[in-house]
Amino acid sequence: MGEFKVHRVRFFNYVPSGIRCVAYNNQSNRLAVSRTDGTVEIYNLSANYFQEKFFPGHESRATEALCWAAGQRLFSAGLNGEIIEYDLQALNVKYAMDAFGGPIWSMTASPSGSQLLVGCEDGSVKLFQITPDKIQFERNFDRQKSRILSLSWHPSGTHIAAGSIDYISVFDVKSGSTIHKMIVDRQYMGVSKRKCIVWGVAFLSDGTVISVDSAGKVQFWDSATGTLVKSHLIANADVQSIAVADQEDSFVVGTAEGTIFHFQLLPVTSNSNEKQWVRTKPFQHHTHDVRTVAHSPTALISGGTDTHLVIRPLMEKVEVKNYDAALRKITFPHRRLISCSKKRQLLLFQFTHHLELWRLGSTVATGTVEAMCLLAVSPDGSWLAASGTSAGVRVYNVKQLKLHCTVPAYNFPVTALAIAPDTNNLVIAHSDQQVFEYSIPDKQYTEWSRTVQKQGFHHLWLQRDTPITHISFHPKRPMHILLHDAYMFCIIDKSLPLPSDKTLLYNPLPPMNESDVVRRRTAHAFKISKIYKPLLFLDLLDERTLVAVERPLDDIIAQLPPPIKKKKFGT
Amino acid sequence: MVEEESLRVVRCGGSELNFRRAVFSADSKYIFCVSGDFVKVYSTATEECVHILHGHRNLVTGIQLNPNNHLQLYSCSFDGTIKLWDYIDGILIKTFTVGCKLHALFTVSRPEDSVFVIINKEKPDIFQLVSVKLPKSSSQEIEAKELSIVLDYVNQSPKCIAFGNEGEYVAAVRDFYLSVYFFKKKTTSRFTLSSSRNKKHSKNNFTCVACHPKEDCIASGHMDGKIRLWRNFNDDKKYTYTCLHWHHDMVMDLAFSVTGTSLLSGGRESVLVEWRDAAEKNKEFLPRLGATIEHISVSPAGDLFCTSHSDNKIIVIHRNLEASAVIQGLVKDRSIFTGLMIDPRTKALVLNGKPGHLQFYSLQSDKQLYNLDIIQQEYINDYGLIQIELTKAAFGCFGNWLATVEQRQEKETELELQMKLWLFSKKTQGFILNTKINMPHEDHITALCFCNAEKSEQPTLVTASKDGHFKVWILTDDSDIYKKAVGWTCDFVGSYHKYQATNCCFSEDGSLLAVSFEEIVTIWDSETWELRCTFCQRAGKIRHLCFGRLTCSKYLLGATENGILCCWNLLSCALEWSAKLNVRVMEPDPNSENIAAVSQSSVGSDLFIFKPSEPRPLYIQKNISREEVQWGVFVPRDVPESFTSEAYQWLNRSQFYFLTKSQSLLTFSTKSPEEKLTPTSKQLLAEENLPTTPFYFILGKHRQQQDEKLNETSENELVQLPLTENIPAINELLHTPAHVLPPASFLCSMFVNSLLLSTETKSAEEIPEDIDMEEEKESDDSDEENDFSEKVQDTNDPDLGEDIIHQLSKAEEKELRKFRKVDYSWIAAL
């Protein structure tokens, strides 16, 4: 392998924005995530939780609500008072429409998906009809005194629950009038001075309304009579979000203390039909406010100010206890944010709203303001490989400016692409951790790639959390491929045998005193190092110099707002 | 009176009340707890022991109410039997013989004829939960051999098994898993927690389990202080649990309230926690319960809880979390440093109790009289903390003075030592701190003794220490212009060649003080504090030292570490005799010349009783205990026994109690002391030892004396009340336990009648004769009297009045009838 001079870069001052909304689409098993800077990301949960689409945000477009409607259409609304629809093919904003109600705090799609409801600052609830290419204002409901912070449809579509400040209103959709007004107890730790904000409501098909509020309560209301049925005090701080499963047998709430609580509808005794809602498990995966939660059939999804997207699978819903059943924590984007010019020793850092260019060895910073994103890799010579958001890589001949070939389609999205300098082999990494090598001149997979596919990757390799974000090559050693994800970098030596499931994948560098025979026996193609983490970028500058860009989590946390102070026992 | 049966070692009270969960009767009036080989029935209101159910021949390991008849109680024992009791009358109804050791008992209402027990059949640590079919039969002794295994490999402790939903399933926990057996489906589900693989879950072990009475919910306690509430456990996949976490240490026990709305938990924090609606934020506490909560139980009526504590105490707690009664046995939580002592006033056994306390324990009634806080500091319960230990205590001057020594040593060189002297105050009937001496010695105090001679005017205390000195402390006047006071000061410091002083002892008359310095015994004159003579046998360090008493007062006995017992003659200053005996405990009998020595060998401990005048022992009892005997004491008898056989004569006036290493308090008897202790004898005992309280003036002998005086002085006075103690109605009222008395309105007419009789018909002179007669009768028939009172309670017999009256003259009777017509119903309205 040899030794390298390493530029260990830690000055990439990248701080991901806090997560504001998540919306889960059951049909396509995709998750839309919006951040406080207006960025919207789309994750494909089937493809190993890969972030496949990305809409750069803008400060003026801070989203407060995000929802899927009419099948696969994605809408967002924000404090600028606009409802935005995104074009998921072209990856741009289709249109923005002002709702004329002041800042929009909440938005929800009707159970049929044909209508959109928004709750505004001025206390109005507005109903929009979704037409095939636009949305159209239909009417206003009874105007309330204060802003509408949360909305929920009854699954039949006949009623609406709206959470406001200090009360919850129930509307009849037909008449648009308020049926009930349920006053929420203001009491907060014995003091009742502060207003009680209803951060979330959920309307169940049996007429129960579940509300979560700033006093730390989860309350169950009977919408037919407008009475409180049961109250759970679960936190000393705000409960900010709620999401109910489609079967209505479980829901999840997130609190400002960073805890999410799971509630389940369980039979009181095994031989009776009576059921009750029981708080079951608390999960503490966040350090800051959990601003939003989602409930997929098999997992609880939560996100908040601490910028992590946490996907917690429900053990009882998972059929086989494989690696899919493990907790996922997504912190960094699944894209390469850094590019590097080898000849001039420059690093280009991509931020959400600007770029920074750094010269290695000196600290001169120059910046331009522009947003950009898409996957494309150009080789040294004449080939261009491009991968769209849908699977499949196309290779173009740059000189002739025409399509050379298409790499056979694969189910999982591409996470990284690179073309080797001399052999013009295209190396493709997919979100399911598979790596292919495709020979562009021969228009087929290389021999090595076929052997790898025949034997299969090591199971630990396939169980890694984060996708490969960058691939590069050693200028002097054509047999070596360098690739890395957020927690390791790996040099694949194609000349060595592949590891079988029985051998150690993460073998430490063999001790020097052992004989060459032993070393050769234990050596395999994958040389993995976990020295640098979280690793955002790693490349060879020349044959003896390596540049590694790290972003320690502690540095990010240090730049976040302080979390709620809690007394820890024993301190 | 006493037939010469063979003398045997018997357990005498002080047995663990906290061994198993206590059980409430259905009406919450009684609480049952196991106590050694017996089951004790206490009244929850008065804390008094109402009955002792004896019949088992080994440790009782479980008690449960009969679910089909709440006036009956099942108990099981290591002797392999299950017994059914009528606890109100204390009668054994049936005995079911199972045959093997029974470790715990459970009852359920549904299969009416079976109970569940834990047994271990094959290997010593593999326990099974089995159901035992109790055959229906009229005979008293029934064989119950029909066993069927429910769960294998369960935990031995009954806390780890619970029946839920009226016996539809049983939950058992062990190590890291919870198993639930469903009786209908006949299936077992098992839920395993991640064990010690990673550090976070290293203390995930289950410690106890409880089942919700109404819902399908199992609560389990864990080593790390968490409580998990399991639901949906009939589905192997969809089961779920909630965590409640407040305890920082192991959860010792859990109990649901009767309705299931709240869950009670307790542990080493000594705080009872009530979780309402199983919500983490909604909890109530009952703190400062004094010691680790070992068990929690809930009354079937739902109004009371009770907690059993590691200091052998049961606290009855009201539903609103207020402690209402404390049943305290002998505290056996910790090691005993002070040894066994007898308080000369109360005749109570005195020894280390709760941390920093001395306990006064009544051997007769098997309960703690009171606790004396010596260290007077908040006890912080935590591992690794070095506590202040109460190491020595001694009574002096007939119980007027108490000396205590406490020490704390964190490092070799940092010894904290304090001696306290306590004066008995007649006013408060308790000990009051008089003098506190910081660092009375430079090093550990090894011995402490008062001069208990009758003639001595000045209280004298001697302390011996490892620093090579012994110090004599005397009581001096400490008055100043503000108050009159006395205090203790050091009078003399003695030493001998810088040897460590190991023991000290005053002779019976107080004229001589013997102090041992390692191998050498020195005799000092207590008048002048001059060294009189020394004895040295070169047979090892002196471990015990004591003077002979009465006729043998010229002898001094010393036992050495090398297993030699020496007896020196103080007149000739020579060794009288010596014997090879590895003495662990040597105690003189205060009422005779006898000295008891307990020797330790590899096989067990042997007891020798001898007089110092002759080297031949009076009595030898081999193998009194398999373990090491740590302390012993002679307790003077209230009523002397009359053993005629020479070998047992040493037991006539005193009884020898000893404490083994595992802290079981044992004694020698031909029968067990609990057998002797019937409620009537207790009643008499109470009468004799009444303190001079206002109550005493109504009841006690004092009144009699006064009346005699009155008779002398005012003979011409017409109205003369009879002595209250001799009126049957009053006796009835005062001697019947409060909880079995008929209503006050009923008693009232009786009571008033009895008081009003004599005014017209009897002259003052006639009464004393009557009294004498009745007095005799009463003391003889007290047993009957007791039975009689029970009859009253059973039937509320309206003829009762006549029963009493027939002892009276006809004129009285006439008068009485007149009074009976008077309407007293207004009293009921009071």
Short mmCIF file of N, CA, C and O in Angstrom, two decimals, chain A residues 381-413:
data_model
loop_
_atom_site.label_atom_id
_atom_site.label_comp_id
_atom_site.label_asym_id
_atom_site.label_seq_id
_atom_site.Cartn_x
_atom_site.Cartn_y
_atom_site.Cartn_z
N GLY A 381 -10.20 11.52 -20.45
CA GLY A 381 -10.19 11.69 -21.90
C GLY A 381 -11.54 12.00 -22.50
O GLY A 381 -12.07 13.09 -22.33
N SER A 382 -12.12 11.02 -23.06
CA SER A 382 -13.20 11.31 -23.98
C SER A 382 -14.56 10.81 -23.53
O SER A 382 -15.51 10.88 -24.28
N TRP A 383 -14.63 10.25 -22.38
CA TRP A 383 -15.91 9.64 -21.99
C TRP A 383 -16.57 10.45 -20.90
O TRP A 383 -15.95 11.06 -20.05
N LEU A 384 -17.90 10.43 -20.92
CA LEU A 384 -18.69 11.07 -19.89
C LEU A 384 -19.74 10.06 -19.43
O LEU A 384 -20.51 9.54 -20.24
N ALA A 385 -19.73 9.80 -18.14
CA ALA A 385 -20.75 8.90 -17.59
C ALA A 385 -21.72 9.74 -16.79
O ALA A 385 -21.30 10.60 -16.02
N ALA A 386 -23.00 9.53 -16.98
CA ALA A 386 -23.99 10.34 -16.28
C ALA A 386 -25.07 9.44 -15.73
O ALA A 386 -25.47 8.48 -16.37
N SER A 387 -25.50 9.78 -14.52
CA SER A 387 -26.56 9.01 -13.90
C SER A 387 -27.65 9.95 -13.46
O SER A 387 -27.39 10.94 -12.79
N GLY A 388 -28.84 9.65 -13.88
CA GLY A 388 -29.97 10.48 -13.45
C GLY A 388 -30.48 10.00 -12.11
O GLY A 388 -29.85 9.20 -11.42
N THR A 389 -31.64 10.53 -11.72
CA THR A 389 -32.19 10.13 -10.45
C THR A 389 -32.74 8.71 -10.54
O THR A 389 -32.73 7.98 -9.57
N SER A 390 -33.22 8.31 -11.70
CA SER A 390 -33.64 6.92 -11.84
C SER A 390 -32.40 6.09 -12.15
O SER A 390 -31.39 6.61 -12.59
N ALA A 391 -32.52 4.80 -11.88
CA ALA A 391 -31.35 3.95 -12.03
C ALA A 391 -30.89 3.91 -13.48
O ALA A 391 -31.65 4.19 -14.41
N GLY A 392 -29.64 3.55 -13.68
CA GLY A 392 -29.10 3.45 -15.03
C GLY A 392 -28.08 4.53 -15.31
O GLY A 392 -28.29 5.69 -14.97
N VAL A 393 -26.98 4.14 -15.85
CA VAL A 393 -25.89 5.06 -16.14
C VAL A 393 -25.70 5.09 -17.65
O VAL A 393 -25.66 4.04 -18.29
N ARG A 394 -25.58 6.28 -18.16
CA ARG A 394 -25.34 6.41 -19.59
C ARG A 394 -23.93 6.91 -19.80
O ARG A 394 -23.45 7.77 -19.06
N VAL A 395 -23.30 6.37 -20.79
CA VAL A 395 -21.93 6.79 -21.10
C VAL A 395 -21.94 7.49 -22.46
O VAL A 395 -22.48 6.95 -23.43
N TYR A 396 -21.42 8.68 -22.51
CA TYR A 396 -21.37 9.47 -23.74
C TYR A 396 -19.95 9.57 -24.23
O TYR A 396 -19.02 9.62 -23.44
N ASN A 397 -19.82 9.63 -25.49
CA ASN A 397 -18.53 9.92 -26.10
C ASN A 397 -18.46 11.43 -26.29
O ASN A 397 -19.23 12.01 -27.04
N VAL A 398 -17.54 12.05 -25.58
CA VAL A 398 -17.51 13.51 -25.57
C VAL A 398 -17.05 14.04 -26.93
O VAL A 398 -17.55 15.04 -27.43
N LYS A 399 -16.11 13.31 -27.52
CA LYS A 399 -15.55 13.82 -28.77
C LYS A 399 -16.61 13.80 -29.86
O LYS A 399 -16.77 14.72 -30.64
N GLN A 400 -17.36 12.69 -29.88
CA GLN A 400 -18.37 12.61 -30.93
C GLN A 400 -19.71 13.16 -30.48
O GLN A 400 -20.65 13.21 -31.28
N LEU A 401 -19.79 13.50 -29.19
CA LEU A 401 -21.00 14.09 -28.60
C LEU A 401 -22.22 13.20 -28.84
O LEU A 401 -23.27 13.63 -29.29
N LYS A 402 -22.02 11.91 -28.62
CA LYS A 402 -23.20 11.03 -28.75
C LYS A 402 -23.11 9.91 -27.73
O LYS A 402 -22.04 9.64 -27.15
N LEU A 403 -24.28 9.30 -27.52
CA LEU A 403 -24.37 8.25 -26.52
C LEU A 403 -23.55 7.06 -26.95
O LEU A 403 -23.72 6.56 -28.07
N HIS A 404 -22.65 6.64 -26.09
CA HIS A 404 -21.81 5.50 -26.43
C HIS A 404 -22.52 4.21 -26.05
O HIS A 404 -22.67 3.31 -26.87
N CYS A 405 -22.94 4.15 -24.79
CA CYS A 405 -23.63 2.94 -24.34
C CYS A 405 -24.39 3.23 -23.06
O CYS A 405 -24.19 4.26 -22.42
N THR A 406 -25.24 2.28 -22.65
CA THR A 406 -25.96 2.39 -21.39
C THR A 406 -25.58 1.18 -20.55
O THR A 406 -25.63 0.04 -21.01
N VAL A 407 -25.18 1.46 -19.31
CA VAL A 407 -24.85 0.36 -18.40
C VAL A 407 -26.14 -0.33 -18.04
O VAL A 407 -27.16 0.35 -17.80
N PRO A 408 -26.15 -1.69 -18.01
CA PRO A 408 -27.40 -2.39 -17.70
C PRO A 408 -28.04 -1.84 -16.43
O PRO A 408 -27.36 -1.54 -15.44
N ALA A 409 -29.35 -1.71 -16.47
CA ALA A 409 -30.07 -1.08 -15.35
C ALA A 409 -29.96 -1.93 -14.10
O ALA A 409 -29.92 -3.15 -14.16
N TYR A 410 -29.91 -1.23 -12.99
CA TYR A 410 -29.84 -1.90 -11.71
C TYR A 410 -30.89 -1.24 -10.80
O TYR A 410 -31.17 -0.05 -10.93
N ASN A 411 -31.43 -2.03 -9.89
CA ASN A 411 -32.57 -1.55 -9.11
C ASN A 411 -32.24 -0.38 -8.19
O ASN A 411 -33.10 0.39 -7.84
N PHE A 412 -31.03 -0.32 -7.75
CA PHE A 412 -30.72 0.67 -6.72
C PHE A 412 -30.03 1.88 -7.31
O PHE A 412 -29.27 1.75 -8.28
N PRO A 413 -30.28 3.05 -6.77
CA PRO A 413 -29.68 4.25 -7.33
C PRO A 413 -28.17 4.26 -7.19
O PRO A 413 -27.61 3.63 -6.29
#
